[in-house]
Coordinates of C-alpha atoms (C1' of nucleotides) in Angstrom, one line a residue:
Chain T
X1203 CA 124.1 108.8 131.0
X1204 CA 122.6 107.1 128.0
X1205 CA 120.0 104.5 128.9
X1206 CA 121.1 101.3 127.2
X1207 CA 118.3 99.2 128.6
X1208 CA 115.3 100.6 126.7
X1209 CA 112.1 100.2 128.6
X1210 CA 108.9 99.9 126.6
X1211 CA 105.6 101.6 126.8
X1212 CA 102.0 100.5 126.0
X1213 CA 102.3 102.6 122.8
X1214 CA 105.3 100.5 121.7
X1215 CA 103.2 97.4 121.9
X1216 CA 100.3 99.0 120.1
X1217 CA 102.5 100.1 117.2
X1218 CA 104.0 96.6 116.9
X1219 CA 100.4 95.2 116.9
X1220 CA 99.4 97.5 114.1
X1221 CA 102.3 96.3 112.0
X1222 CA 101.3 92.7 112.8
X1223 CA 97.7 93.3 111.7
X1224 CA 98.9 94.8 108.4
X1225 CA 101.0 91.7 107.6
X1226 CA 99.1 88.9 109.2
X1227 CA 95.7 90.0 110.4
X1228 CA 94.4 89.9 114.0
X1229 CA 95.8 86.4 114.6
X1230 CA 99.2 87.9 114.2
X1231 CA 98.7 90.0 117.3
X1232 CA 100.2 87.4 119.5
X1233 CA 101.9 88.2 122.7
X1234 CA 104.9 85.9 122.5
X1235 CA 105.9 86.8 118.9
X1236 CA 105.5 90.5 119.6
X1237 CA 107.6 90.2 122.7
X1238 CA 110.3 88.5 120.6
X1239 CA 110.1 91.2 118.0
X1240 CA 110.4 93.9 120.7
X1241 CA 113.3 92.1 122.4
X1242 CA 111.6 91.4 125.8
X1243 CA 110.1 88.3 127.4
X1244 CA 106.3 87.8 127.1
X1245 CA 105.8 88.1 130.9
X1246 CA 106.6 91.9 130.7
X1247 CA 103.6 92.4 128.4
X1248 CA 101.3 92.1 131.5
X1249 CA 102.9 95.2 133.0
X1250 CA 101.2 97.2 130.2
X1251 CA 97.9 95.3 129.5
X1252 CA 95.7 93.1 131.5
X1253 CA 95.5 90.6 128.6
X1254 CA 95.8 90.1 124.9
X1255 CA 92.2 91.4 124.5
X1256 CA 93.1 94.7 126.0
X1257 CA 95.9 95.1 123.5
X1258 CA 93.6 94.4 120.6
X1259 CA 91.1 97.0 121.9
X1260 CA 93.8 99.7 122.3
X1261 CA 95.3 98.9 118.9
X1262 CA 91.9 99.1 117.2
X1263 CA 91.2 102.5 118.8
X1264 CA 94.6 103.7 117.6
X1265 CA 93.8 102.6 114.1
X1266 CA 90.4 104.3 114.2
X1267 CA 91.8 107.7 115.1
X1268 CA 94.4 107.5 112.3
X1269 CA 91.9 106.3 109.8
X1270 CA 89.1 108.7 110.4
X1271 CA 91.6 111.6 110.1
X1272 CA 92.9 110.3 106.8
X1273 CA 89.5 110.0 105.4
X1274 CA 88.3 113.4 106.4
X1275 CA 91.5 114.9 104.9
X1276 CA 91.1 113.2 101.6
X1277 CA 87.5 114.4 101.3
X1278 CA 88.5 118.0 101.8
X1279 CA 90.8 118.1 98.8
X1280 CA 87.9 119.0 96.5
X1281 CA 84.4 120.3 96.8
X1282 CA 83.1 118.7 93.6
X1283 CA 80.8 115.9 94.6
X1284 CA 81.6 113.6 91.7
X1285 CA 85.3 113.9 92.2
X1286 CA 84.8 113.1 95.9
X1287 CA 83.0 109.9 94.9
X1288 CA 85.8 109.0 92.5
X1289 CA 88.4 109.5 95.2
X1290 CA 86.5 107.2 97.5
X1291 CA 86.2 104.4 94.9
X1292 CA 89.8 104.7 94.0
X1293 CA 90.7 104.2 97.7
X1294 CA 88.9 100.9 97.7
X1295 CA 90.9 99.1 95.1
X1296 CA 94.2 100.7 96.2
X1297 CA 93.5 99.7 99.7
X1298 CA 93.0 96.1 98.6
X1299 CA 96.2 96.1 96.6
X1300 CA 98.3 97.6 99.2
X1301 CA 97.1 95.2 101.8
X1302 CA 96.3 97.9 104.3
X1303 CA 95.1 97.5 107.8
X1304 CA 91.6 98.4 106.7
X1305 CA 91.5 95.6 104.2
X1306 CA 92.5 93.2 106.9
X1307 CA 90.0 94.5 109.4
X1308 CA 87.1 94.1 106.9
X1309 CA 88.0 90.5 106.9
X1310 CA 88.0 90.2 110.6
X1311 CA 84.6 91.8 111.1
X1312 CA 83.1 88.8 112.7
X1313 CA 85.1 89.9 115.8
X1314 CA 82.8 92.2 117.8
X1315 CA 85.7 94.5 118.7
X1316 CA 86.6 94.9 115.1
X1317 CA 83.0 95.4 114.1
X1318 CA 82.5 98.2 116.6
X1319 CA 85.5 100.1 115.2
X1320 CA 84.4 99.5 111.6
X1321 CA 80.9 100.5 112.4
X1322 CA 81.9 103.9 113.6
X1323 CA 84.1 104.5 110.6
X1324 CA 81.3 103.2 108.2
X1325 CA 78.7 105.5 109.7
X1326 CA 80.9 108.5 109.3
X1327 CA 81.5 107.6 105.7
X1328 CA 77.8 107.0 105.0
X1329 CA 76.9 110.4 106.4
X1330 CA 79.5 112.0 104.1
X1331 CA 78.2 110.1 101.1
X1332 CA 74.6 111.0 101.8
X1333 CA 75.6 114.7 101.8
X1334 CA 77.3 114.3 98.4
X1335 CA 74.2 112.7 96.9
X1336 CA 72.0 115.4 98.4
X1337 CA 74.4 117.9 96.8
X1338 CA 73.8 116.2 93.5
X1339 CA 70.1 116.9 93.7
X1340 CA 68.7 113.6 95.2
X1341 CA 65.8 113.7 97.6
X1342 CA 66.5 112.6 101.2
X1343 CA 65.4 109.0 100.8
X1344 CA 67.1 108.6 97.4
X1345 CA 70.3 110.1 98.8
X1346 CA 70.3 107.5 101.6
X1347 CA 69.8 104.7 99.2
X1348 CA 72.5 105.9 96.8
X1349 CA 74.9 106.4 99.7
X1350 CA 74.3 102.8 100.9
X1351 CA 74.7 101.5 97.4
X1352 CA 77.9 103.5 96.8
X1353 CA 79.4 102.2 100.0
X1354 CA 78.3 98.6 99.3
X1355 CA 80.1 99.0 95.9
X1356 CA 83.1 100.3 97.7
X1357 CA 83.2 97.4 100.1
X1358 CA 82.5 94.9 97.3
X1359 CA 85.3 96.2 95.1
X1360 CA 87.7 95.9 98.0
X1361 CA 86.7 92.2 98.2
X1362 CA 86.7 91.6 94.5
X1363 CA 90.1 93.2 94.0
X1364 CA 91.4 90.4 96.2
X1365 CA 89.3 87.6 94.8
X1366 CA 89.3 88.3 91.1
X1367 CA 91.8 91.0 90.3
X1368 CA 91.7 90.3 86.6
X1369 CA 88.1 91.4 86.6
X1370 CA 89.2 94.9 87.7
X1371 CA 91.8 95.7 85.1
X1372 CA 89.2 97.9 83.5
X1373 CA 88.6 99.4 86.9
X1374 CA 88.6 103.0 85.9
X1375 CA 86.0 102.6 83.2
X1376 CA 84.0 100.4 85.6
X1377 CA 84.0 103.0 88.4
X1378 CA 83.2 105.9 85.9
X1379 CA 80.2 104.1 84.6
X1380 CA 79.0 103.2 88.1
X1381 CA 79.3 106.8 89.2
X1382 CA 77.5 108.1 86.2
X1383 CA 74.7 105.7 86.9
X1384 CA 74.5 106.4 90.6
X1385 CA 74.9 110.1 90.2
X1386 CA 71.9 110.5 88.0
X1387 CA 69.0 112.4 89.4
X1388 CA 66.4 109.8 89.1
X1389 CA 62.7 110.4 89.8
Chain P
X218 CA 76.0 42.1 116.1
X219 CA 75.4 45.8 116.6
X220 CA 78.7 47.7 116.6
X221 CA 78.6 49.8 119.8
X222 CA 82.1 51.3 119.2
X223 CA 81.4 53.7 116.3
X224 CA 84.4 54.3 114.2
X225 CA 84.7 57.6 112.4
X226 CA 85.4 58.4 108.7
X227 CA 87.1 61.4 107.1
X228 CA 83.6 62.6 106.1
X229 CA 82.5 62.7 109.8
X230 CA 85.4 65.1 110.5
X231 CA 84.6 67.2 107.5
X232 CA 80.9 67.5 108.5
X233 CA 81.9 68.5 112.0
X234 CA 84.3 71.1 110.5
X235 CA 81.6 72.6 108.4
X236 CA 79.4 73.1 111.5
X237 CA 82.4 74.6 113.2
X238 CA 83.0 77.1 110.4
X239 CA 79.3 78.2 110.5
X240 CA 79.4 79.0 114.1
X241 CA 83.0 80.1 114.8
X242 CA 84.8 80.6 111.5
X243 CA 87.9 78.8 110.3
X244 CA 89.6 79.2 113.6
X245 CA 87.0 76.9 115.1
X246 CA 88.2 74.1 112.9
X247 CA 90.5 72.9 115.7
X248 CA 91.5 69.3 116.0
X249 CA 91.2 68.8 119.7
X250 CA 87.8 70.5 120.2
X251 CA 86.4 68.6 117.1
X252 CA 87.8 65.3 118.6
X253 CA 86.0 66.1 121.9
X254 CA 82.8 66.8 120.0
X255 CA 83.1 63.6 118.1
X256 CA 83.9 61.6 121.3
X257 CA 87.4 60.5 120.3
X258 CA 90.9 61.5 121.3
X259 CA 92.8 64.0 119.0
X260 CA 95.4 61.4 118.1
X261 CA 92.9 59.5 116.0
X262 CA 92.5 62.5 113.8
X263 CA 95.8 61.7 112.1
X264 CA 94.5 58.4 110.9
X265 CA 92.2 60.4 108.5
X266 CA 94.2 63.5 107.6
X267 CA 97.9 64.3 107.4
X268 CA 97.3 67.5 109.4
X269 CA 94.8 70.3 110.1
X270 CA 95.5 71.9 106.8
X271 CA 94.3 68.9 104.9
X272 CA 91.1 68.9 106.8
X273 CA 90.5 72.5 106.0
X274 CA 91.1 71.8 102.3
X275 CA 88.7 68.8 102.2
X276 CA 86.1 70.8 104.1
X277 CA 86.3 73.7 101.7
X278 CA 86.0 71.4 98.7
X279 CA 82.9 69.9 100.3
X280 CA 81.4 73.4 100.8
X281 CA 82.1 74.4 97.3
X282 CA 80.2 71.5 95.8
X283 CA 77.1 72.1 98.0
X284 CA 77.2 75.8 97.4
X285 CA 77.6 75.8 93.6
X286 CA 74.7 73.4 93.3
X287 CA 72.4 75.5 95.5
X288 CA 73.2 78.6 93.4
X289 CA 72.6 77.0 90.1
X290 CA 69.3 75.6 91.4
X291 CA 68.1 79.0 92.7
X292 CA 68.9 80.6 89.3
X293 CA 66.8 78.1 87.4
X294 CA 63.5 78.9 89.2
X295 CA 62.8 81.7 86.8
X296 CA 63.9 82.9 83.3
X297 CA 63.1 86.6 83.9
X298 CA 66.4 88.4 84.2
X299 CA 65.3 91.1 86.7
X300 CA 63.8 88.5 88.9
X301 CA 67.0 86.5 88.9
X302 CA 68.9 89.6 90.0
X303 CA 66.4 90.2 92.7
X304 CA 66.8 86.6 94.0
X305 CA 70.6 87.1 94.0
X306 CA 70.5 90.3 96.0
X307 CA 68.0 88.9 98.5
X308 CA 70.4 86.0 99.1
X309 CA 73.1 88.5 100.1
X310 CA 71.3 90.0 103.1
X311 CA 69.7 86.7 104.1
X312 CA 73.1 85.0 104.1
X313 CA 74.5 87.7 106.3
X314 CA 71.6 87.4 108.8
X315 CA 71.6 83.7 108.9
X316 CA 75.3 83.6 109.5
X317 CA 76.0 81.1 106.8
X318 CA 79.2 79.4 105.9
X319 CA 79.5 81.7 102.9
X320 CA 79.3 84.7 105.1
X321 CA 82.0 83.3 107.3
X322 CA 84.2 82.4 104.3
X323 CA 84.0 85.9 102.8
X324 CA 85.6 87.1 106.1
X325 CA 88.4 84.6 105.9
X326 CA 89.4 85.3 102.3
X327 CA 92.9 86.4 103.3
X328 CA 93.5 82.6 103.6
X329 CA 94.7 81.4 100.2
X330 CA 92.8 78.2 100.5
X331 CA 89.6 80.0 101.1
X332 CA 90.3 82.5 98.4
X333 CA 90.7 79.7 95.8
X334 CA 87.3 78.2 96.7
X335 CA 85.6 81.6 96.7
X336 CA 87.2 82.5 93.4
X337 CA 85.7 79.6 91.6
X338 CA 82.3 80.3 93.0
X339 CA 82.6 84.0 92.2
X340 CA 83.6 83.4 88.6
X341 CA 80.6 81.2 88.1
X342 CA 78.3 83.9 89.5
X343 CA 79.9 86.6 87.4
X344 CA 79.4 84.6 84.2
X345 CA 75.7 84.1 85.1
X346 CA 75.3 87.8 85.9
X347 CA 76.9 88.8 82.6
X348 CA 74.4 86.7 80.7
X349 CA 71.6 88.3 82.5
X350 CA 72.7 91.8 81.6
X351 CA 73.3 90.8 78.0
X352 CA 69.7 89.5 78.0
X353 CA 68.6 92.9 79.2
X354 CA 70.2 94.5 76.1
X355 CA 73.6 95.6 77.3
X356 CA 76.6 95.4 75.0
X357 CA 79.4 93.0 75.9
X358 CA 81.6 95.5 77.7
X359 CA 78.6 97.2 79.5
X360 CA 77.3 93.8 80.6
X361 CA 80.7 92.9 82.1
X362 CA 80.8 96.2 84.0
X363 CA 77.3 95.8 85.3
X364 CA 77.9 92.2 86.3
X365 CA 80.9 93.3 88.3
X366 CA 79.0 96.2 89.8
X367 CA 76.1 94.0 90.7
X368 CA 78.3 91.4 92.3
X369 CA 80.3 94.1 94.2
X370 CA 76.9 95.4 95.6
X371 CA 76.0 91.8 96.5
X372 CA 79.3 91.4 98.5
X373 CA 79.0 94.9 99.9
X374 CA 75.5 94.3 101.2
X375 CA 76.6 91.1 102.8
X376 CA 79.2 93.1 104.7
X377 CA 77.0 96.1 105.5
X378 CA 74.2 93.8 106.8
X379 CA 76.6 92.7 109.5
X380 CA 78.1 96.1 110.1
X381 CA 75.2 98.5 110.1
X382 CA 72.0 96.4 109.9
X383 CA 69.8 99.5 110.8
X384 CA 70.8 101.0 107.4
X385 CA 69.3 98.0 105.6
X386 CA 65.8 98.1 107.2
X387 CA 64.6 99.7 103.9
X388 CA 66.5 97.0 102.1
X389 CA 63.8 96.0 99.6
X390 CA 63.4 99.5 98.4
X391 CA 67.2 99.9 98.2
X392 CA 67.6 96.8 96.1
X393 CA 64.7 97.7 93.8
X394 CA 66.2 101.1 93.1
X395 CA 69.6 99.6 92.5
X396 CA 68.3 97.1 90.1
X397 CA 66.3 99.7 88.2
X398 CA 69.4 101.8 87.9
X399 CA 71.7 98.9 86.9
X400 CA 69.2 97.3 84.6
X401 CA 68.8 100.4 82.4
X402 CA 70.1 100.1 78.9
X403 CA 72.5 103.0 79.0
X404 CA 74.3 104.3 75.9
Chain G
dA686 C1' 107.0 100.9 136.9
dC687 C1' 109.0 97.4 133.9
dC688 C1' 111.3 93.2 133.4
dT689 C1' 112.8 88.0 133.9
dG690 C1' 112.1 83.1 134.4
dA691 C1' 109.4 79.4 135.7
dA692 C1' 105.0 77.5 135.8
dC693 C1' 100.5 75.8 134.0
dA694 C1' 96.6 75.4 130.5
dC695 C1' 95.3 74.7 125.6
dC696 C1' 95.9 73.0 120.8
dG697 C1' 98.8 70.9 116.8
dT698 C1' 101.6 67.0 115.8
dT699 C1' 104.1 62.6 116.5
dC700 C1' 104.5 58.0 117.9
dA701 C1' 104.4 53.5 120.2
dA702 C1' 101.0 50.5 121.4
dG703 C1' 96.3 48.6 121.4
dT704 C1' 91.7 46.5 118.7
Chain E
dA853 C1' 92.2 50.8 109.4
dC854 C1' 91.0 53.4 113.5
dC855 C1' 91.9 54.4 118.2
dT856 C1' 94.4 55.6 122.9
dG857 C1' 97.7 57.8 125.8
dA858 C1' 101.8 60.0 126.4
dA859 C1' 105.1 63.2 124.7
dC860 C1' 106.8 67.7 122.8
dA861 C1' 106.4 72.5 120.7
dC862 C1' 103.9 76.9 120.7
dC863 C1' 101.2 80.7 122.7
dG864 C1' 98.2 83.0 126.7
dT865 C1' 98.4 83.9 131.4
dT866 C1' 100.1 84.1 136.3
dC867 C1' 103.3 84.9 139.7
dA868 C1' 107.4 85.4 142.6
dA869 C1' 111.4 87.7 142.3
dG870 C1' 114.7 91.2 140.4
dT871 C1' 116.0 96.5 138.8

DNA sequence: ACCTGAACACCGTTCAAGT
DNA sequence: ACCTGAACACCGTTCAAGT
């Protein structure tokens, strides 16, 4: 017989929470509204999670998995270091425009749970960037500096694309120039 | 006669709200907790403001005034362009560490009211930065790019100082190198 | 195991009534 | 003008009871 009364799983709640973050940030991960959206009463939520905090944790872990995988994949499309940097920078402004979960989470990073998830993602990216700059001929110390600089630019562009989008119309030229400057073997 | 029953003004509420933002972000601007802190009942709040939103607006306007003034003052301590850049970058990491209101607001910039206040502050800073790069001998277009780049780095460092503070132990060397690179007359 | 429905605490907002 | 105290709506959490 077909089961007309659909029963939910923890994963259903996490998926709904991810949607909520994308459109309304962490604050939108609210038990009662999610319950309404899922067609159940809020009481049933506590059959899956101890409290709202546990849902937030589980949802962030889910995002982290998805996100790290996507990043690694996009890096593997080319071996040329400069093209890899270009792809990374392009991701920044696109992410801001599309209003992705990552963009949201950056803005929620005063939350220790969010910061922990972002930190792991950031460290992975910094390692990759360092490798790229080493490939470009930089010494160890210089590669670390350039990697940090490049990632700071990435984060900053994400922010500026929201704040002053007009400034970034010339974005491609801006990024090209930055990469030329950062890519130079210097001392 | 001494007035033992202190009556509050709108400004008292705004000051308390600024303190709340510094320690707990926008979410901490909550009528009932503020009322408790001020020693009145929450009902009296509505004698000063129409609603919580109006308090947030007034508080952000107050911050903007204070903040723009501080920035302009710090820029006027020296005429040397490179030293001005250095001062700006040092502000970024210090701001993150001290947990200033600005650091908080950057993280709340998905709120349209916050974005409007930040946008005005950002535009003023970008203008100043452009002037500095022009002074360093860059053409108009290049100066605009470098200004945007420098400000992106500023914002990015603010974020990274929270996320991966260990990476910024070598901060002075990092900033110096960045400024050397960005300051170069190039093409 | 998952769900409902009622309960209570907390904060935003309103309002009648006090000074 | 500013304040109190009670009321109501909304969301987090608990719990007894249902399937």
